[in-house]
Amino acid sequence: MTLRIDISGLPSERLRFAASPLAELTAMLHVLAEPGHHPQLAGWAGDVWTALRPELAERLREAEFLWRSSQADFLIPARPRPTLAEELDDVDRIDDERYVTAALVTTCGSNRVHFGMPSPLTDATARERALDLAQSRGALQEAFAERLLADPAAVRARVRDTLEQCAEAFFDATWAGVAVRLATDLRLKNDLLRRQGVGAALASVSDAVTLAPDGDCIIVDKLQDKATTAHGTGVTFIPSVFGRPHLVAVHAPGWRPVVQYPVGEPGPAEPVSLETVTLRLEALAHPVRLRLLRTLARSPQTNRELAYAWDLTPPEVSRHLAVLRRAGLLTAQRHGRYVRYTLDLPALTALGSDLLGAVLR
């Protein structure tokens, strides 16, 4: 399963490697929301949460759906700027429909809300559908979606103000050190692109990013089958220190393709018993269960959400979830009339860093 980016006929100068303050802030916010994905940054996350003013901490929890399970496309700039303020200005220039649609994809936890569908800002059916999806994610998500649809301008202003407060609270100080590492990585990537071509530059990004043999397509190893084109736009590659181990790709229609890749690689996994490995690999032998696991790695999900996301029936999903639970890879918790399933990251880690990296990508 891959994401394919068509670059046929695209000159190499349309592949851009650049650092983005907004994309790195988004990666930091994801770490704060999902520290289990980033054990090497647990100390940093704990220090930041301890020092945050209560009001800002509450704001981050209020809007965390924009970066927790996946990142809203407008938070990963296609045209990075030198400063966070400039990139936030670019976000302000996005029209409400594109902004709201991108926000609802993350808020509702569904890849079925996308650009080109009837707008929930103007279509009552689309609005109810979006709110219904958000409701299954929990009361906070539902409340955020309701505010976003009722007054997008107010929500957009509040989100920007929250991000600006993050800059003062922790981002500016952290970015000063991170920017040096990103600049070093970018010098390497741009030198490879200039001297050895696209294939060599992509090979240095990640083992999960390759150039097709005919040179017409960039192949990103993701547990999904998607395709997009870089014709007329180009492709942007953004390095990230805080994004490791995630490989984030913007590929929705209407958006320039962007790949945010981790600088450095995760360390080796701890040895585990053959019995444990065998049991869990057998549970993951079915491709549908891998897809479900990929979705659950982003955030807890209900049976209904998983069935809707992958065009399955609820009984089919239940059978696959039962196998994963017997293998000790999932936990379940009831919230009212919903049961949410959560990936057990430590258990998955026991299968090795390669498998963990593939799922978290």
mmCIF file of C-alpha atoms in Angstrom:
data_model
loop_
_atom_site.group_PDB
_atom_site.id
_atom_site.type_symbol
_atom_site.label_atom_id
_atom_site.label_comp_id
_atom_site.label_asym_id
_atom_site.label_seq_id
_atom_site.Cartn_x
_atom_site.Cartn_y
_atom_site.Cartn_z
ATOM 1 C CA MET A 1 0.000 0.000 0.000
ATOM 2 C CA THR A 2 1.468 3.320 -1.076
ATOM 3 C CA LEU A 3 0.923 6.989 -1.755
ATOM 4 C CA ARG A 4 2.006 7.769 -5.314
ATOM 5 C CA ILE A 5 2.885 11.334 -6.343
ATOM 6 C CA ASP A 6 3.001 11.807 -10.115
ATOM 7 C CA ILE A 7 6.031 13.960 -11.052
ATOM 8 C CA SER A 8 6.258 13.024 -14.745
ATOM 9 C CA GLY A 9 7.851 15.888 -16.665
ATOM 10 C CA LEU A 10 8.436 17.885 -13.484
ATOM 11 C CA PRO A 11 11.823 19.672 -13.424
ATOM 12 C CA SER A 12 13.971 18.847 -10.384
ATOM 13 C CA GLU A 13 13.844 22.454 -9.191
ATOM 14 C CA ARG A 14 10.114 21.982 -8.500
ATOM 15 C CA LEU A 15 11.069 19.573 -5.715
ATOM 16 C CA ARG A 16 11.721 21.823 -2.765
ATOM 17 C CA PHE A 17 13.415 20.988 0.522
ATOM 18 C CA ALA A 18 12.724 23.640 3.174
ATOM 19 C CA ALA A 19 12.169 24.021 6.916
ATOM 20 C CA SER A 20 8.809 25.192 8.237
ATOM 21 C CA PRO A 21 8.293 26.765 11.673
ATOM 22 C CA LEU A 22 4.540 26.027 11.541
ATOM 23 C CA ALA A 23 5.046 22.370 10.561
ATOM 24 C CA GLU A 24 7.544 21.900 13.409
ATOM 25 C CA LEU A 25 5.216 23.597 15.893
ATOM 26 C CA THR A 26 2.490 21.210 14.715
ATOM 27 C CA ALA A 27 4.836 18.270 15.298
ATOM 28 C CA MET A 28 5.538 19.562 18.820
ATOM 29 C CA LEU A 29 1.819 19.882 19.512
ATOM 30 C CA HIS A 30 1.327 16.301 18.340
ATOM 31 C CA VAL A 31 4.026 15.166 20.784
ATOM 32 C CA LEU A 32 2.215 17.001 23.599
ATOM 33 C CA ALA A 33 -1.084 15.348 22.625
ATOM 34 C CA GLU A 34 0.334 11.858 21.954
ATOM 35 C CA PRO A 35 3.485 11.409 24.078
ATOM 36 C CA GLY A 36 3.140 7.628 23.753
ATOM 37 C CA HIS A 37 4.192 7.948 20.099
ATOM 38 C CA HIS A 38 7.392 9.736 21.148
ATOM 39 C CA PRO A 39 8.918 8.186 24.289
ATOM 40 C CA GLN A 40 12.262 9.853 23.552
ATOM 41 C CA LEU A 41 10.559 13.241 24.015
ATOM 42 C CA ALA A 42 8.597 12.392 27.166
ATOM 43 C CA GLY A 43 10.842 14.596 29.305
ATOM 44 C CA TRP A 44 10.406 17.580 27.022
ATOM 45 C CA ALA A 45 6.624 17.092 26.881
ATOM 46 C CA GLY A 46 6.400 16.838 30.668
ATOM 47 C CA ASP A 47 8.407 20.028 31.159
ATOM 48 C CA VAL A 48 6.240 21.948 28.684
ATOM 49 C CA TRP A 49 2.950 20.814 30.236
ATOM 50 C CA THR A 50 4.215 21.711 33.708
ATOM 51 C CA ALA A 51 5.176 25.233 32.641
ATOM 52 C CA LEU A 52 2.046 26.022 30.585
ATOM 53 C CA ARG A 53 -0.442 28.534 31.899
ATOM 54 C CA PRO A 54 -3.739 26.763 32.667
ATOM 55 C CA GLU A 55 -5.607 28.837 30.077
ATOM 56 C CA LEU A 56 -3.197 27.876 27.280
ATOM 57 C CA ALA A 57 -3.227 24.219 28.353
ATOM 58 C CA GLU A 58 -7.021 24.240 28.103
ATOM 59 C CA ARG A 59 -6.854 25.853 24.666
ATOM 60 C CA LEU A 60 -4.509 23.118 23.434
ATOM 61 C CA ARG A 61 -6.882 20.418 24.625
ATOM 62 C CA GLU A 62 -9.772 22.269 22.978
ATOM 63 C CA ALA A 63 -8.118 22.284 19.536
ATOM 64 C CA GLU A 64 -5.926 19.180 19.740
ATOM 65 C CA PHE A 65 -8.029 17.437 17.092
ATOM 66 C CA LEU A 66 -6.162 19.533 14.511
ATOM 67 C CA TRP A 67 -2.902 17.730 15.244
ATOM 68 C CA ARG A 68 -3.473 14.721 17.511
ATOM 69 C CA SER A 69 -4.445 11.801 15.268
ATOM 70 C CA SER A 70 -3.403 13.518 12.047
ATOM 71 C CA GLN A 71 -2.368 17.023 11.097
ATOM 72 C CA ALA A 72 -4.740 19.414 9.345
ATOM 73 C CA ASP A 73 -3.342 20.105 5.877
ATOM 74 C CA PHE A 74 -3.095 23.857 6.444
ATOM 75 C CA LEU A 75 -0.662 23.220 9.325
ATOM 76 C CA ILE A 76 1.905 21.652 6.951
ATOM 77 C CA PRO A 77 2.755 24.541 4.584
ATOM 78 C CA ALA A 78 3.414 23.817 0.929
ATOM 79 C CA ARG A 79 5.426 27.037 0.717
ATOM 80 C CA PRO A 80 7.400 27.338 3.957
ATOM 81 C CA ARG A 81 8.324 30.813 5.134
ATOM 82 C CA PRO A 82 11.184 31.968 7.373
ATOM 83 C CA THR A 83 8.910 32.841 10.304
ATOM 84 C CA LEU A 84 5.867 31.415 12.039
ATOM 85 C CA ALA A 85 4.023 34.726 11.664
ATOM 86 C CA GLU A 86 4.419 34.665 7.877
ATOM 87 C CA GLU A 87 3.141 31.104 7.666
ATOM 88 C CA LEU A 88 0.141 31.949 9.847
ATOM 89 C CA ASP A 89 -0.573 34.863 7.519
ATOM 90 C CA ASP A 90 -0.664 32.379 4.635
ATOM 91 C CA VAL A 91 -3.144 30.208 6.575
ATOM 92 C CA ASP A 92 -5.340 33.278 7.035
ATOM 93 C CA ARG A 93 -5.529 33.614 3.234
ATOM 94 C CA ILE A 94 -7.135 30.169 2.847
ATOM 95 C CA ASP A 95 -10.883 30.434 2.257
ATOM 96 C CA ASP A 96 -13.280 29.171 4.918
ATOM 97 C CA GLU A 97 -14.429 26.125 2.963
ATOM 98 C CA ARG A 98 -10.896 24.736 2.477
ATOM 99 C CA TYR A 99 -9.988 25.505 6.084
ATOM 100 C CA VAL A 100 -13.140 23.949 7.527
ATOM 101 C CA THR A 101 -12.916 20.850 5.336
ATOM 102 C CA ALA A 102 -9.291 20.256 6.374
ATOM 103 C CA ALA A 103 -10.181 20.817 10.031
ATOM 104 C CA LEU A 104 -13.148 18.434 9.877
ATOM 105 C CA VAL A 105 -10.997 15.617 8.461
ATOM 106 C CA THR A 106 -8.978 15.662 11.686
ATOM 107 C CA THR A 107 -11.841 16.590 14.029
ATOM 108 C CA CYS A 108 -14.170 13.901 12.722
ATOM 109 C CA GLY A 109 -11.445 11.299 12.410
ATOM 110 C CA SER A 110 -12.682 10.279 8.980
ATOM 111 C CA ASN A 111 -11.089 10.222 5.533
ATOM 112 C CA ARG A 112 -14.599 10.469 4.084
ATOM 113 C CA VAL A 113 -14.773 14.233 4.642
ATOM 114 C CA HIS A 114 -12.764 15.727 1.826
ATOM 115 C CA PHE A 115 -12.373 18.551 -0.639
ATOM 116 C CA GLY A 116 -14.971 18.455 -3.406
ATOM 117 C CA MET A 117 -17.877 17.099 -1.355
ATOM 118 C CA PRO A 118 -20.873 19.333 -0.556
ATOM 119 C CA SER A 119 -19.727 21.962 1.924
ATOM 120 C CA PRO A 120 -21.008 21.511 5.493
ATOM 121 C CA LEU A 121 -21.019 25.311 5.688
ATOM 122 C CA THR A 122 -23.857 25.478 3.167
ATOM 123 C CA ASP A 123 -25.281 21.955 2.866
ATOM 124 C CA ALA A 124 -27.491 20.801 5.772
ATOM 125 C CA THR A 125 -26.982 17.099 5.052
ATOM 126 C CA ALA A 126 -23.196 17.459 4.921
ATOM 127 C CA ARG A 127 -23.309 19.474 8.149
ATOM 128 C CA GLU A 128 -25.299 16.819 10.014
ATOM 129 C CA ARG A 129 -23.037 14.096 8.715
ATOM 130 C CA ALA A 130 -19.941 15.971 9.902
ATOM 131 C CA LEU A 131 -21.459 16.561 13.337
ATOM 132 C CA ASP A 132 -22.522 12.939 13.615
ATOM 133 C CA LEU A 133 -18.963 11.793 12.879
ATOM 134 C CA ALA A 134 -17.577 14.292 15.383
ATOM 135 C CA GLN A 135 -20.046 13.129 18.040
ATOM 136 C CA SER A 136 -18.711 9.581 17.854
ATOM 137 C CA ARG A 137 -15.264 11.003 18.642
ATOM 138 C CA GLY A 138 -16.436 12.503 21.928
ATOM 139 C CA ALA A 139 -18.031 15.590 23.426
ATOM 140 C CA LEU A 140 -15.002 17.854 22.955
ATOM 141 C CA GLN A 141 -14.702 17.007 19.266
ATOM 142 C CA GLU A 142 -18.413 17.542 18.771
ATOM 143 C CA ALA A 143 -18.286 20.925 20.501
ATOM 144 C CA PHE A 144 -15.292 22.014 18.420
ATOM 145 C CA ALA A 145 -17.006 20.972 15.166
ATOM 146 C CA GLU A 146 -20.181 22.817 16.149
ATOM 147 C CA ARG A 147 -18.256 26.035 16.855
ATOM 148 C CA LEU A 148 -16.275 25.677 13.640
ATOM 149 C CA LEU A 149 -19.386 25.287 11.509
ATOM 150 C CA ALA A 150 -21.325 28.023 13.308
ATOM 151 C CA ASP A 151 -18.584 30.688 13.211
ATOM 152 C CA PRO A 152 -15.470 29.657 11.279
ATOM 153 C CA ALA A 153 -13.939 33.123 11.460
ATOM 154 C CA ALA A 154 -14.017 33.136 15.272
ATOM 155 C CA VAL A 155 -12.538 29.626 15.510
ATOM 156 C CA ARG A 156 -9.803 30.466 12.994
ATOM 157 C CA ALA A 157 -8.839 33.570 14.951
ATOM 158 C CA ARG A 158 -8.776 31.617 18.202
ATOM 159 C CA VAL A 159 -6.625 28.847 16.721
ATOM 160 C CA ARG A 160 -4.128 31.400 15.402
ATOM 161 C CA ASP A 161 -4.010 33.168 18.756
ATOM 162 C CA THR A 162 -3.409 29.815 20.466
ATOM 163 C CA LEU A 163 -0.506 29.030 18.145
ATOM 164 C CA GLU A 164 0.974 32.478 18.754
ATOM 165 C CA GLN A 165 0.751 31.902 22.492
ATOM 166 C CA CYS A 166 2.572 28.581 22.008
ATOM 167 C CA ALA A 167 5.379 30.459 20.294
ATOM 168 C CA GLU A 168 5.901 32.613 23.347
ATOM 169 C CA ALA A 169 5.401 29.767 25.836
ATOM 170 C CA PHE A 170 7.766 27.140 24.388
ATOM 171 C CA PHE A 171 8.151 27.119 20.611
ATOM 172 C CA ASP A 172 10.501 30.063 20.067
ATOM 173 C CA ALA A 173 13.058 28.761 22.567
ATOM 174 C CA THR A 174 12.877 25.188 21.241
ATOM 175 C CA TRP A 175 12.935 26.264 17.592
ATOM 176 C CA ALA A 176 16.252 28.072 18.093
ATOM 177 C CA GLY A 177 17.974 24.737 18.709
ATOM 178 C CA VAL A 178 15.913 22.662 16.281
ATOM 179 C CA ALA A 179 16.529 25.044 13.375
ATOM 180 C CA VAL A 180 20.249 24.228 13.439
ATOM 181 C CA ARG A 181 19.607 20.491 12.991
ATOM 182 C CA LEU A 182 17.082 21.155 10.231
ATOM 183 C CA ALA A 183 19.499 23.465 8.394
ATOM 184 C CA THR A 184 22.178 20.759 8.488
ATOM 185 C CA ASP A 185 19.767 18.199 7.049
ATOM 186 C CA LEU A 186 18.587 20.601 4.344
ATOM 187 C CA ARG A 187 22.144 21.293 3.190
ATOM 188 C CA LEU A 188 22.614 17.552 2.670
ATOM 189 C CA LYS A 189 19.315 17.070 0.849
ATOM 190 C CA ASN A 190 19.737 20.062 -1.461
ATOM 191 C CA ASP A 191 23.317 19.086 -2.247
ATOM 192 C CA LEU A 192 22.214 15.562 -3.187
ATOM 193 C CA LEU A 193 19.379 16.929 -5.314
ATOM 194 C CA ARG A 194 21.727 19.263 -7.148
ATOM 195 C CA ARG A 195 24.641 16.841 -7.630
ATOM 196 C CA GLN A 196 23.037 13.384 -7.867
ATOM 197 C CA GLY A 197 19.418 14.014 -8.762
ATOM 198 C CA VAL A 198 15.966 13.267 -7.415
ATOM 199 C CA GLY A 199 16.524 9.573 -6.676
ATOM 200 C CA ALA A 200 19.481 10.174 -4.375
ATOM 201 C CA ALA A 201 17.728 13.006 -2.555
ATOM 202 C CA LEU A 202 14.642 10.870 -1.944
ATOM 203 C CA ALA A 203 16.736 7.921 -0.761
ATOM 204 C CA SER A 204 18.224 10.174 1.929
ATOM 205 C CA VAL A 205 14.768 11.243 3.151
ATOM 206 C CA SER A 206 13.602 7.834 4.354
ATOM 207 C CA ASP A 207 13.622 4.177 3.374
ATOM 208 C CA ALA A 208 9.872 4.676 2.948
ATOM 209 C CA VAL A 209 10.283 7.258 0.140
ATOM 210 C CA THR A 210 11.545 6.115 -3.268
ATOM 211 C CA LEU A 211 11.569 7.131 -6.909
ATOM 212 C CA ALA A 212 9.759 4.779 -9.293
ATOM 213 C CA PRO A 213 12.068 3.023 -11.807
ATOM 214 C CA ASP A 214 10.733 5.166 -14.665
ATOM 215 C CA GLY A 215 11.366 8.339 -12.648
ATOM 216 C CA ASP A 216 7.805 9.549 -13.125
ATOM 217 C CA CYS A 217 6.454 8.917 -9.626
ATOM 218 C CA ILE A 218 7.462 9.373 -5.995
ATOM 219 C CA ILE A 219 6.345 6.360 -3.932
ATOM 220 C CA VAL A 220 5.674 6.864 -0.233
ATOM 221 C CA ASP A 221 5.256 3.682 1.794
ATOM 222 C CA LYS A 222 2.014 4.259 3.707
ATOM 223 C CA LEU A 223 -0.643 1.794 4.844
ATOM 224 C CA GLN A 224 -3.109 3.246 2.364
ATOM 225 C CA ASP A 225 -3.532 3.347 -1.395
ATOM 226 C CA LYS A 226 -3.670 6.950 -2.588
ATOM 227 C CA ALA A 227 -2.494 8.948 -5.574
ATOM 228 C CA THR A 228 -1.967 12.621 -6.291
ATOM 229 C CA THR A 229 -0.112 14.764 -8.799
ATOM 230 C CA ALA A 230 2.544 17.456 -8.542
ATOM 231 C CA HIS A 231 1.811 18.872 -11.996
ATOM 232 C CA GLY A 232 1.593 22.650 -11.882
ATOM 233 C CA THR A 233 2.599 22.780 -8.218
ATOM 234 C CA GLY A 234 5.684 20.736 -7.407
ATOM 235 C CA VAL A 235 6.409 18.817 -4.202
ATOM 236 C CA THR A 236 7.663 20.165 -0.872
ATOM 237 C CA PHE A 237 9.750 18.134 1.579
ATOM 238 C CA ILE A 238 9.922 19.412 5.164
ATOM 239 C CA PRO A 239 12.368 17.939 7.709
ATOM 240 C CA SER A 240 11.222 17.530 11.312
ATOM 241 C CA VAL A 241 13.015 16.763 14.559
ATOM 242 C CA PHE A 242 9.855 16.414 16.654
ATOM 243 C CA GLY A 243 7.960 14.453 13.979
ATOM 244 C CA ARG A 244 9.973 11.246 14.350
ATOM 245 C CA PRO A 245 8.902 8.469 13.679
ATOM 246 C CA HIS A 246 5.981 9.822 11.647
ATOM 247 C CA LEU A 247 6.091 10.424 7.920
ATOM 248 C CA VAL A 248 3.310 12.939 7.198
ATOM 249 C CA ALA A 249 1.979 13.432 3.671
ATOM 250 C CA VAL A 250 -0.417 16.081 2.398
ATOM 251 C CA HIS A 251 -2.129 14.654 -0.670
ATOM 252 C CA ALA A 252 -5.761 15.840 -0.674
ATOM 253 C CA PRO A 253 -7.145 17.346 -3.892
ATOM 254 C CA GLY A 254 -6.607 21.082 -4.000
ATOM 255 C CA TRP A 255 -3.417 20.981 -1.919
ATOM 256 C CA ARG A 256 0.181 20.929 -3.156
ATOM 257 C CA PRO A 257 1.796 17.604 -2.182
ATOM 258 C CA VAL A 258 3.943 17.900 0.947
ATOM 259 C CA VAL A 259 5.983 15.269 2.779
ATOM 260 C CA GLN A 260 7.165 15.994 6.320
ATOM 261 C CA TYR A 261 9.911 13.503 7.154
ATOM 262 C CA PRO A 262 11.806 12.733 10.378
ATOM 263 C CA VAL A 263 15.417 13.764 10.807
ATOM 264 C CA GLY A 264 17.254 10.727 12.132
ATOM 265 C CA GLU A 265 15.936 7.222 12.699
ATOM 266 C CA PRO A 266 14.463 5.494 15.756
ATOM 267 C CA GLY A 267 16.695 3.186 17.770
ATOM 268 C CA PRO A 268 16.509 -0.619 17.716
ATOM 269 C CA ALA A 269 13.675 -2.394 19.479
ATOM 270 C CA GLU A 270 14.132 -4.443 22.634
ATOM 271 C CA PRO A 271 14.383 -8.237 22.067
ATOM 272 C CA VAL A 272 11.131 -10.135 22.532
ATOM 273 C CA SER A 273 10.251 -13.807 22.781
ATOM 274 C CA LEU A 274 9.581 -15.845 19.650
ATOM 275 C CA GLU A 275 6.225 -16.934 21.108
ATOM 276 C CA THR A 276 5.106 -13.298 21.458
ATOM 277 C CA VAL A 277 6.302 -12.365 17.993
ATOM 278 C CA THR A 278 4.585 -15.401 16.442
ATOM 279 C CA LEU A 279 1.267 -14.747 18.183
ATOM 280 C CA ARG A 280 1.161 -11.104 17.150
ATOM 281 C CA LEU A 281 2.347 -11.615 13.601
ATOM 282 C CA GLU A 282 -0.379 -14.212 13.111
ATOM 283 C CA ALA A 283 -2.906 -11.661 14.343
ATOM 284 C CA LEU A 284 -1.573 -9.149 11.801
ATOM 285 C CA ALA A 285 -1.417 -11.581 8.889
ATOM 286 C CA HIS A 286 -4.654 -10.239 7.393
ATOM 287 C CA PRO A 287 -4.336 -6.980 5.355
ATOM 288 C CA VAL A 288 -7.627 -5.658 6.736
ATOM 289 C CA ARG A 289 -6.289 -5.911 10.275
ATOM 290 C CA LEU A 290 -3.216 -3.925 9.219
ATOM 291 C CA ARG A 291 -5.482 -1.187 7.878
ATOM 292 C CA LEU A 292 -7.479 -1.138 11.102
ATOM 293 C CA LEU A 293 -4.270 -0.998 13.104
ATOM 294 C CA ARG A 294 -3.008 1.927 11.019
ATOM 295 C CA THR A 295 -6.189 3.832 11.796
ATOM 296 C CA LEU A 296 -6.030 2.973 15.492
ATOM 297 C CA ALA A 297 -2.411 4.141 15.635
ATOM 298 C CA ARG A 298 -3.674 7.639 14.882
ATOM 299 C CA SER A 299 -6.321 7.716 17.589
ATOM 300 C CA PRO A 300 -8.865 5.533 19.448
ATOM 301 C CA GLN A 301 -11.782 4.523 17.221
ATOM 302 C CA THR A 302 -15.198 2.943 17.569
ATOM 303 C CA ASN A 303 -16.328 -0.116 15.623
ATOM 304 C CA ARG A 304 -18.647 2.131 13.642
ATOM 305 C CA GLU A 305 -15.891 4.567 12.675
ATOM 306 C CA LEU A 306 -13.609 1.781 11.517
ATOM 307 C CA ALA A 307 -16.364 0.167 9.488
ATOM 308 C CA TYR A 308 -17.206 3.479 7.813
ATOM 309 C CA ALA A 309 -13.580 4.394 7.110
ATOM 310 C CA TRP A 310 -12.769 1.113 5.364
ATOM 311 C CA ASP A 311 -16.121 0.170 3.731
ATOM 312 C CA LEU A 312 -16.607 -2.829 6.006
ATOM 313 C CA THR A 313 -19.618 -4.078 7.923
ATOM 314 C CA PRO A 314 -19.586 -3.722 11.731
ATOM 315 C CA PRO A 315 -19.599 -7.531 12.198
ATOM 316 C CA GLU A 316 -16.526 -7.843 9.962
ATOM 317 C CA VAL A 317 -14.719 -5.195 11.982
ATOM 318 C CA SER A 318 -15.736 -6.874 15.240
ATOM 319 C CA ARG A 319 -14.213 -10.176 14.140
ATOM 320 C CA HIS A 320 -10.906 -8.531 13.225
ATOM 321 C CA LEU A 321 -10.821 -6.498 16.433
ATOM 322 C CA ALA A 322 -11.383 -9.660 18.457
ATOM 323 C CA VAL A 323 -8.288 -11.266 16.895
ATOM 324 C CA LEU A 324 -6.190 -8.178 17.634
ATOM 325 C CA ARG A 325 -7.454 -8.045 21.210
ATOM 326 C CA ARG A 326 -6.658 -11.719 21.814
ATOM 327 C CA ALA A 327 -3.113 -10.969 20.685
ATOM 328 C CA GLY A 328 -2.910 -8.188 23.258
ATOM 329 C CA LEU A 329 -2.530 -5.436 20.668
ATOM 330 C CA LEU A 330 -5.681 -3.495 21.569
ATOM 331 C CA THR A 331 -7.544 -2.281 24.625
ATOM 332 C CA ALA A 332 -11.209 -1.312 24.774
ATOM 333 C CA GLN A 333 -12.951 1.281 26.907
ATOM 334 C CA ARG A 334 -16.636 2.176 27.004
ATOM 335 C CA HIS A 335 -17.690 5.839 26.802
ATOM 336 C CA GLY A 336 -21.477 6.021 27.114
ATOM 337 C CA ARG A 337 -22.941 4.080 24.222
ATOM 338 C CA TYR A 338 -19.619 3.947 22.363
ATOM 339 C CA VAL A 339 -16.745 1.501 22.857
ATOM 340 C CA ARG A 340 -13.407 2.906 21.729
ATOM 341 C CA TYR A 341 -10.522 0.663 20.776
ATOM 342 C CA THR A 342 -6.966 1.834 21.430
ATOM 343 C CA LEU A 343 -3.679 0.540 20.043
ATOM 344 C CA ASP A 344 -1.302 -0.826 22.707
ATOM 345 C CA LEU A 345 1.897 0.888 21.571
ATOM 346 C CA PRO A 346 4.269 -0.972 23.942
ATOM 347 C CA ALA A 347 2.902 -4.304 22.722
ATOM 348 C CA LEU A 348 3.344 -3.287 19.098
ATOM 349 C CA THR A 349 6.843 -2.023 19.814
ATOM 350 C CA ALA A 350 7.788 -5.572 20.790
ATOM 351 C CA LEU A 351 7.419 -6.534 17.118
ATOM 352 C CA GLY A 352 10.335 -4.311 16.240
ATOM 353 C CA SER A 353 11.008 -0.758 15.213
ATOM 354 C CA ASP A 354 10.494 -1.506 11.513
ATOM 355 C CA LEU A 355 6.888 -2.619 11.993
ATOM 356 C CA LEU A 356 6.200 0.171 14.483
ATOM 357 C CA GLY A 357 7.574 2.744 12.084
ATOM 358 C CA ALA A 358 5.442 1.360 9.241
ATOM 359 C CA VAL A 359 2.258 1.564 11.314
ATOM 360 C CA LEU A 360 2.943 5.038 12.699
ATOM 361 C CA ARG A 361 3.790 6.446 9.300
#
